[in-house]
């Protein structure tokens, strides 16, 4: 079952309601779908297409452009090792070798038990903390090869399941705009005059 | 290894004026409670007590140079929306992914309310009706902190309907990406926010300030740019311009990474701090690791032509770095010591840009891949001198003409300031060549030693066009 659940449809509708055009919600909704299923299925894309009123092909067109969306199952944990300059200078290649050896797979692969996927990544905006990696987009800084071993051991032993949710979940807090506090969308075709507060006088 | 997110990791305050990082030492710097206890939302109150155009003038007077890379003054940019055309939108660029850059993520994780306050002030000043705050997809914690802060700010009346009980209302909507470097380019950011593939639009004629999100006037500003606004509205433009230089006032955040003793993020006085201060200063990186020597450094993010030790005394200031043939970009210095394998270092950057090409322009799509493949061959010791010639030929087909030189004096060539002559829509194409060009012109001997059948390195072919 890879359509969004009823609970997630409610979340999706709230997200859609914040944009002047529903298609703008597509990337957040793809994330929601990936959070639910671990990856993006055809059925999921068809459902999202209904929700934002575009074709499935358009959904795939957008989704396939972005690195984070997976169209086949990946591990519960995706390890991304940064290999861009700052990390390379500080030994990221060694980390990748160590991870490949420890996991018995090559970068791009998933362990036979489906627990861990290993990937090459590009600059993670933590260059001063090089070399670094992310596990499901949670950081590890100044990583040594020995750290890679213990990270894998901890993941296998389930020791990090509180800290690191399964692949697909990003922020654990969602934005929620209370009905009495929100302004609502400002539609490009409807609001063609200056906002009423933009009147040359102080607002307070 | 740092397990959970350590406290303001890698940030060093030092004894300097602080505008955007003033709360970073507090363990709870991201909460509304701490924000309010440390002057938070005072700038917003000050702004709303004045007419919008007054607030806009104050920001213009402060000359807040854009921190996303191009350095265009924010107040001037806000003035470029066409008169009388509404609605206007604000899109906040939190896509930080230029190699070497680490500051916006810290600002979002450590002080999300400061950013939110900046967004609301910008909307008020420039008549922007809705704000979309676009955070890079891979930054789960930044998304979480900003979401939590927005929820707090809505509940407390700092965002949304009738802000601070005034007649001013605006929504700030959190949006997050899904992994694509080029989306940081402002027109690609807008495409992505419309739910499309994040490919840059051709500009001119469609600068976002005139035709942006949903075809409407749109201001795109970087996270750090906006984070300066609360301080400016609280303390005034005069206090801001009293720091830094006339052309580059205030402070800016710089990340220094690579082979230094104390890599870190620093808020520095704009315009006066030199690269030598940053790399060797006690208050900054304290020199090169293990007693090694400095070999070269990238002065402004992966797209920037490299500098060598003879350029250490150039101040971290846009026009001066430009005159020396490079740029400050997004405030990111990557330092390489004498143990660095230069061709391999260049390969990591070229691979990055080749990989991140959106595929819209042929020179970038094809050229980037070519550069990566040839350079890989050279690094693996399987290249020939013809490969080196070809690197230059492919490179100059991506960005033809005189080329800015990291170390012009060494080659006796004239340095040309940015931007390049381009055959591509955006900067990704040229950026795939920049590291190759810098490495090859500055350290030809390392390439020579790597290739077989050496005759000569055709460095003289560089800079004279195709
Ligand atoms: C390929 C490319 C990538 C960019 N990436 C970013 C980025 O990650 N963050 C950012 O703020 N600006 C980035 N920029 C610059 C933006 O296009 C834009 O100039 C900036 O967001 C404007 O904000 P500012 O005026 O406040 O600096 C990028 C530009 C290019 C050409
Ligand atoms: S230069 Fe490269 S990334 Fe930029 S628009 Fe062209 S193909 Fe896309
Ligand atoms: S180079 Fe690895 S985080 Fe930037």
PDB file of C-alpha atoms in Angstrom, chain A residues 18-21 23-24 26-28 31 61-62 64-69 83-86 88-90 122-129 134 137-142 147 163 170-177 180-188 191-195 197-204, chain B residues 1 3 9-10 48-52 86-87 89 96 100-102 105 123-124 127-130 132 136-138 140 143-144 147 151 154 157 159-161 164 166-169 171-172 174-179 192-198 214 216 256-259 263-264 334-335 345 348 351-352 355:
ATOM      1  CA  UNK A  18      -0.063  26.960   2.275  1.00  0.00           C
ATOM      2  CA  UNK A  19       0.844  27.460  -1.388  1.00  0.00           C
ATOM      3  CA  UNK A  20      -0.886  29.632  -3.996  1.00  0.00           C
ATOM      4  CA  UNK A  21      -0.568  26.741  -6.443  1.00  0.00           C
ATOM      5  CA  UNK A  23       2.026  21.898  -7.440  1.00  0.00           C
ATOM      6  CA  UNK A  24       4.386  23.906  -5.233  1.00  0.00           C
ATOM      7  CA  UNK A  26       5.096  18.532  -4.614  1.00  0.00           C
ATOM      8  CA  UNK A  27       8.571  18.198  -3.109  1.00  0.00           C
ATOM      9  CA  UNK A  28       7.335  18.282   0.505  1.00  0.00           C
ATOM     10  CA  UNK A  31       9.155  13.572   1.173  1.00  0.00           C
ATOM     11  CA  UNK A  61       9.546  14.470 -13.941  1.00  0.00           C
ATOM     12  CA  UNK A  62      10.064  16.534 -10.826  1.00  0.00           C
ATOM     13  CA  UNK A  64      13.589  12.164 -10.691  1.00  0.00           C
ATOM     14  CA  UNK A  65      15.527  15.430 -10.790  1.00  0.00           C
ATOM     15  CA  UNK A  66      16.301  15.308  -7.079  1.00  0.00           C
ATOM     16  CA  UNK A  67      18.954  13.125  -5.499  1.00  0.00           C
ATOM     17  CA  UNK A  68      17.107  12.403  -2.265  1.00  0.00           C
ATOM     18  CA  UNK A  69      14.164  10.598  -3.838  1.00  0.00           C
ATOM     19  CA  UNK A  83      33.815  13.393  -0.743  1.00  0.00           C
ATOM     20  CA  UNK A  84      34.098  17.043  -1.782  1.00  0.00           C
ATOM     21  CA  UNK A  85      37.306  19.038  -1.320  1.00  0.00           C
ATOM     22  CA  UNK A  86      37.363  19.848   2.406  1.00  0.00           C
ATOM     23  CA  UNK A  88      38.760  14.804   0.751  1.00  0.00           C
ATOM     24  CA  UNK A  89      41.624  16.838   2.220  1.00  0.00           C
ATOM     25  CA  UNK A  90      40.850  15.377   5.625  1.00  0.00           C
ATOM     26  CA  UNK A 122      28.778  15.922  -2.048  1.00  0.00           C
ATOM     27  CA  UNK A 123      29.475  18.860   0.278  1.00  0.00           C
ATOM     28  CA  UNK A 124      27.174  18.688   3.294  1.00  0.00           C
ATOM     29  CA  UNK A 125      27.749  22.228   4.599  1.00  0.00           C
ATOM     30  CA  UNK A 126      29.892  20.990   7.462  1.00  0.00           C
ATOM     31  CA  UNK A 127      33.288  21.502   5.830  1.00  0.00           C
ATOM     32  CA  UNK A 128      34.960  22.805   8.976  1.00  0.00           C
ATOM     33  CA  UNK A 129      33.986  19.508  10.640  1.00  0.00           C
ATOM     34  CA  UNK A 134      25.266  11.734   7.414  1.00  0.00           C
ATOM     35  CA  UNK A 137      20.626  13.178   7.021  1.00  0.00           C
ATOM     36  CA  UNK A 138      21.815  13.287  10.640  1.00  0.00           C
ATOM     37  CA  UNK A 139      25.424  14.385  10.931  1.00  0.00           C
ATOM     38  CA  UNK A 140      28.574  12.751  12.222  1.00  0.00           C
ATOM     39  CA  UNK A 141      31.554  15.113  12.397  1.00  0.00           C
ATOM     40  CA  UNK A 142      35.348  14.651  12.282  1.00  0.00           C
ATOM     41  CA  UNK A 147      34.225   5.685  14.094  1.00  0.00           C
ATOM     42  CA  UNK A 163      18.238   9.363  17.519  1.00  0.00           C
ATOM     43  CA  UNK A 170      13.492  14.427   7.889  1.00  0.00           C
ATOM     44  CA  UNK A 171      12.371  16.993  10.485  1.00  0.00           C
ATOM     45  CA  UNK A 172      10.476  15.454  13.369  1.00  0.00           C
ATOM     46  CA  UNK A 173       8.597  18.729  13.905  1.00  0.00           C
ATOM     47  CA  UNK A 174       6.178  19.981  11.237  1.00  0.00           C
ATOM     48  CA  UNK A 175       5.095  23.530  10.675  1.00  0.00           C
ATOM     49  CA  UNK A 176       1.524  24.114  11.730  1.00  0.00           C
ATOM     50  CA  UNK A 177      -0.220  27.438  11.200  1.00  0.00           C
ATOM     51  CA  UNK A 180      -6.817  31.981  13.666  1.00  0.00           C
ATOM     52  CA  UNK A 181      -3.190  33.043  13.180  1.00  0.00           C
ATOM     53  CA  UNK A 182      -2.601  32.400   9.488  1.00  0.00           C
ATOM     54  CA  UNK A 183      -3.099  34.937   6.722  1.00  0.00           C
ATOM     55  CA  UNK A 184      -3.699  32.323   4.041  1.00  0.00           C
ATOM     56  CA  UNK A 185      -2.265  32.113   0.562  1.00  0.00           C
ATOM     57  CA  UNK A 186      -1.756  35.213  -1.497  1.00  0.00           C
ATOM     58  CA  UNK A 187      -2.775  34.113  -4.977  1.00  0.00           C
ATOM     59  CA  UNK A 188      -0.848  35.659  -7.867  1.00  0.00           C
ATOM     60  CA  UNK A 191      -4.116  39.908  -5.109  1.00  0.00           C
ATOM     61  CA  UNK A 192      -3.025  42.389  -7.772  1.00  0.00           C
ATOM     62  CA  UNK A 193      -3.236  45.485  -5.615  1.00  0.00           C
ATOM     63  CA  UNK A 194      -0.877  46.531  -2.840  1.00  0.00           C
ATOM     64  CA  UNK A 195      -1.523  44.800   0.485  1.00  0.00           C
ATOM     65  CA  UNK A 197      -0.881  47.461   5.246  1.00  0.00           C
ATOM     66  CA  UNK A 198       1.492  48.786   2.570  1.00  0.00           C
ATOM     67  CA  UNK A 199       0.027  52.273   2.797  1.00  0.00           C
ATOM     68  CA  UNK A 200       2.965  54.514   3.649  1.00  0.00           C
ATOM     69  CA  UNK A 201       1.987  54.704   7.313  1.00  0.00           C
ATOM     70  CA  UNK A 202       3.532  53.011  10.321  1.00  0.00           C
ATOM     71  CA  UNK A 203       1.852  49.690  11.137  1.00  0.00           C
ATOM     72  CA  UNK A 204       2.076  50.132  14.890  1.00  0.00           C
TER      73      UNK A 204
ATOM     74  CA  UNK B   1      33.172  11.615  16.676  1.00  0.00           C
ATOM     75  CA  UNK B   3      27.421  11.983  18.386  1.00  0.00           C
ATOM     76  CA  UNK B   9      29.884  23.016  16.471  1.00  0.00           C
ATOM     77  CA  UNK B  10      32.983  24.568  15.012  1.00  0.00           C
ATOM     78  CA  UNK B  48       6.599  48.403  12.486  1.00  0.00           C
ATOM     79  CA  UNK B  49       6.652  51.718  14.347  1.00  0.00           C
ATOM     80  CA  UNK B  50       7.888  53.354  11.152  1.00  0.00           C
ATOM     81  CA  UNK B  51       6.422  53.597   7.631  1.00  0.00           C
ATOM     82  CA  UNK B  52       7.595  50.809   5.294  1.00  0.00           C
ATOM     83  CA  UNK B  86       1.474  42.933  -6.828  1.00  0.00           C
ATOM     84  CA  UNK B  87       1.570  40.492  -5.180  1.00  0.00           C
ATOM     85  CA  UNK B  89       6.887  37.369  -2.804  1.00  0.00           C
ATOM     86  CA  UNK B  96      23.532  26.255   1.148  1.00  0.00           C
ATOM     87  CA  UNK B 100      33.269  24.901   1.486  1.00  0.00           C
ATOM     88  CA  UNK B 101      30.272  26.887   2.683  1.00  0.00           C
ATOM     89  CA  UNK B 102      28.960  26.457   6.208  1.00  0.00           C
ATOM     90  CA  UNK B 105      22.908  26.003   8.307  1.00  0.00           C
ATOM     91  CA  UNK B 123       8.312  41.699   3.832  1.00  0.00           C
ATOM     92  CA  UNK B 124       7.159  44.824   5.637  1.00  0.00           C
ATOM     93  CA  UNK B 127       5.587  45.197   0.435  1.00  0.00           C
ATOM     94  CA  UNK B 128       6.005  41.428   0.069  1.00  0.00           C
ATOM     95  CA  UNK B 129       2.805  39.490   0.694  1.00  0.00           C
ATOM     96  CA  UNK B 130       4.006  35.955   1.411  1.00  0.00           C
ATOM     97  CA  UNK B 132       8.682  31.001   1.443  1.00  0.00           C
ATOM     98  CA  UNK B 136      18.165  22.466   1.716  1.00  0.00           C
ATOM     99  CA  UNK B 137      16.665  18.955   1.766  1.00  0.00           C
ATOM    100  CA  UNK B 138      19.595  17.266   3.493  1.00  0.00           C
ATOM    101  CA  UNK B 140      16.982  17.730   8.745  1.00  0.00           C
ATOM    102  CA  UNK B 143      14.220  22.132   9.060  1.00  0.00           C
ATOM    103  CA  UNK B 144      13.237  20.933  12.505  1.00  0.00           C
ATOM    104  CA  UNK B 147       9.622  24.574  11.981  1.00  0.00           C
ATOM    105  CA  UNK B 151       5.278  27.401  15.416  1.00  0.00           C
ATOM    106  CA  UNK B 154       2.937  32.151  15.154  1.00  0.00           C
ATOM    107  CA  UNK B 157       2.094  36.809  17.317  1.00  0.00           C
ATOM    108  CA  UNK B 159       4.353  36.024  12.332  1.00  0.00           C
ATOM    109  CA  UNK B 160       0.961  35.659  10.662  1.00  0.00           C
ATOM    110  CA  UNK B 161      -2.100  37.790  11.182  1.00  0.00           C
ATOM    111  CA  UNK B 164       2.487  42.461  17.291  1.00  0.00           C
ATOM    112  CA  UNK B 166      -0.538  45.832  14.257  1.00  0.00           C
ATOM    113  CA  UNK B 167      -2.310  46.040  10.910  1.00  0.00           C
ATOM    114  CA  UNK B 168       0.625  44.208   9.286  1.00  0.00           C
ATOM    115  CA  UNK B 169       0.110  40.537   8.393  1.00  0.00           C
ATOM    116  CA  UNK B 171       2.777  34.284   6.482  1.00  0.00           C
ATOM    117  CA  UNK B 172       6.178  32.627   6.482  1.00  0.00           C
ATOM    118  CA  UNK B 174       8.612  26.551   5.497  1.00  0.00           C
ATOM    119  CA  UNK B 175       9.646  24.730   2.335  1.00  0.00           C
ATOM    120  CA  UNK B 176      12.364  22.123   1.891  1.00  0.00           C
ATOM    121  CA  UNK B 177      14.292  20.766  -1.059  1.00  0.00           C
ATOM    122  CA  UNK B 178      15.456  17.333  -2.090  1.00  0.00           C
ATOM    123  CA  UNK B 179      19.085  17.445  -3.086  1.00  0.00           C
ATOM    124  CA  UNK B 192      11.810  24.174  -7.645  1.00  0.00           C
ATOM    125  CA  UNK B 193       9.396  26.068  -5.413  1.00  0.00           C
ATOM    126  CA  UNK B 194       6.819  25.841  -8.191  1.00  0.00           C
ATOM    127  CA  UNK B 195       7.162  22.052  -8.000  1.00  0.00           C
ATOM    128  CA  UNK B 196       9.312  21.654 -11.111  1.00  0.00           C
ATOM    129  CA  UNK B 197      12.756  20.329 -11.936  1.00  0.00           C
ATOM    130  CA  UNK B 198      15.202  22.845 -10.532  1.00  0.00           C
ATOM    131  CA  UNK B 214       4.292  32.464 -10.339  1.00  0.00           C
ATOM    132  CA  UNK B 216       5.228  37.834 -10.010  1.00  0.00           C
ATOM    133  CA  UNK B 256      37.664  28.106   6.961  1.00  0.00           C
ATOM    134  CA  UNK B 257      38.254  24.414   6.354  1.00  0.00           C
ATOM    135  CA  UNK B 258      41.001  22.063   5.256  1.00  0.00           C
ATOM    136  CA  UNK B 259      44.559  21.851   6.535  1.00  0.00           C
ATOM    137  CA  UNK B 263      39.060  24.948  11.135  1.00  0.00           C
ATOM    138  CA  UNK B 264      35.884  26.787  12.019  1.00  0.00           C
ATOM    139  CA  UNK B 334      39.488  25.852   1.767  1.00  0.00           C
ATOM    140  CA  UNK B 335      43.118  25.517   2.724  1.00  0.00           C
ATOM    141  CA  UNK B 345      42.099  18.055  -5.097  1.00  0.00           C
ATOM    142  CA  UNK B 348      36.932  16.554  -6.240  1.00  0.00           C
ATOM    143  CA  UNK B 351      33.480  16.095 -10.191  1.00  0.00           C
ATOM    144  CA  UNK B 352      31.116  18.057  -7.969  1.00  0.00           C
ATOM    145  CA  UNK B 355      27.725  15.847 -11.260  1.00  0.00           C
TER     146      UNK B 355
END
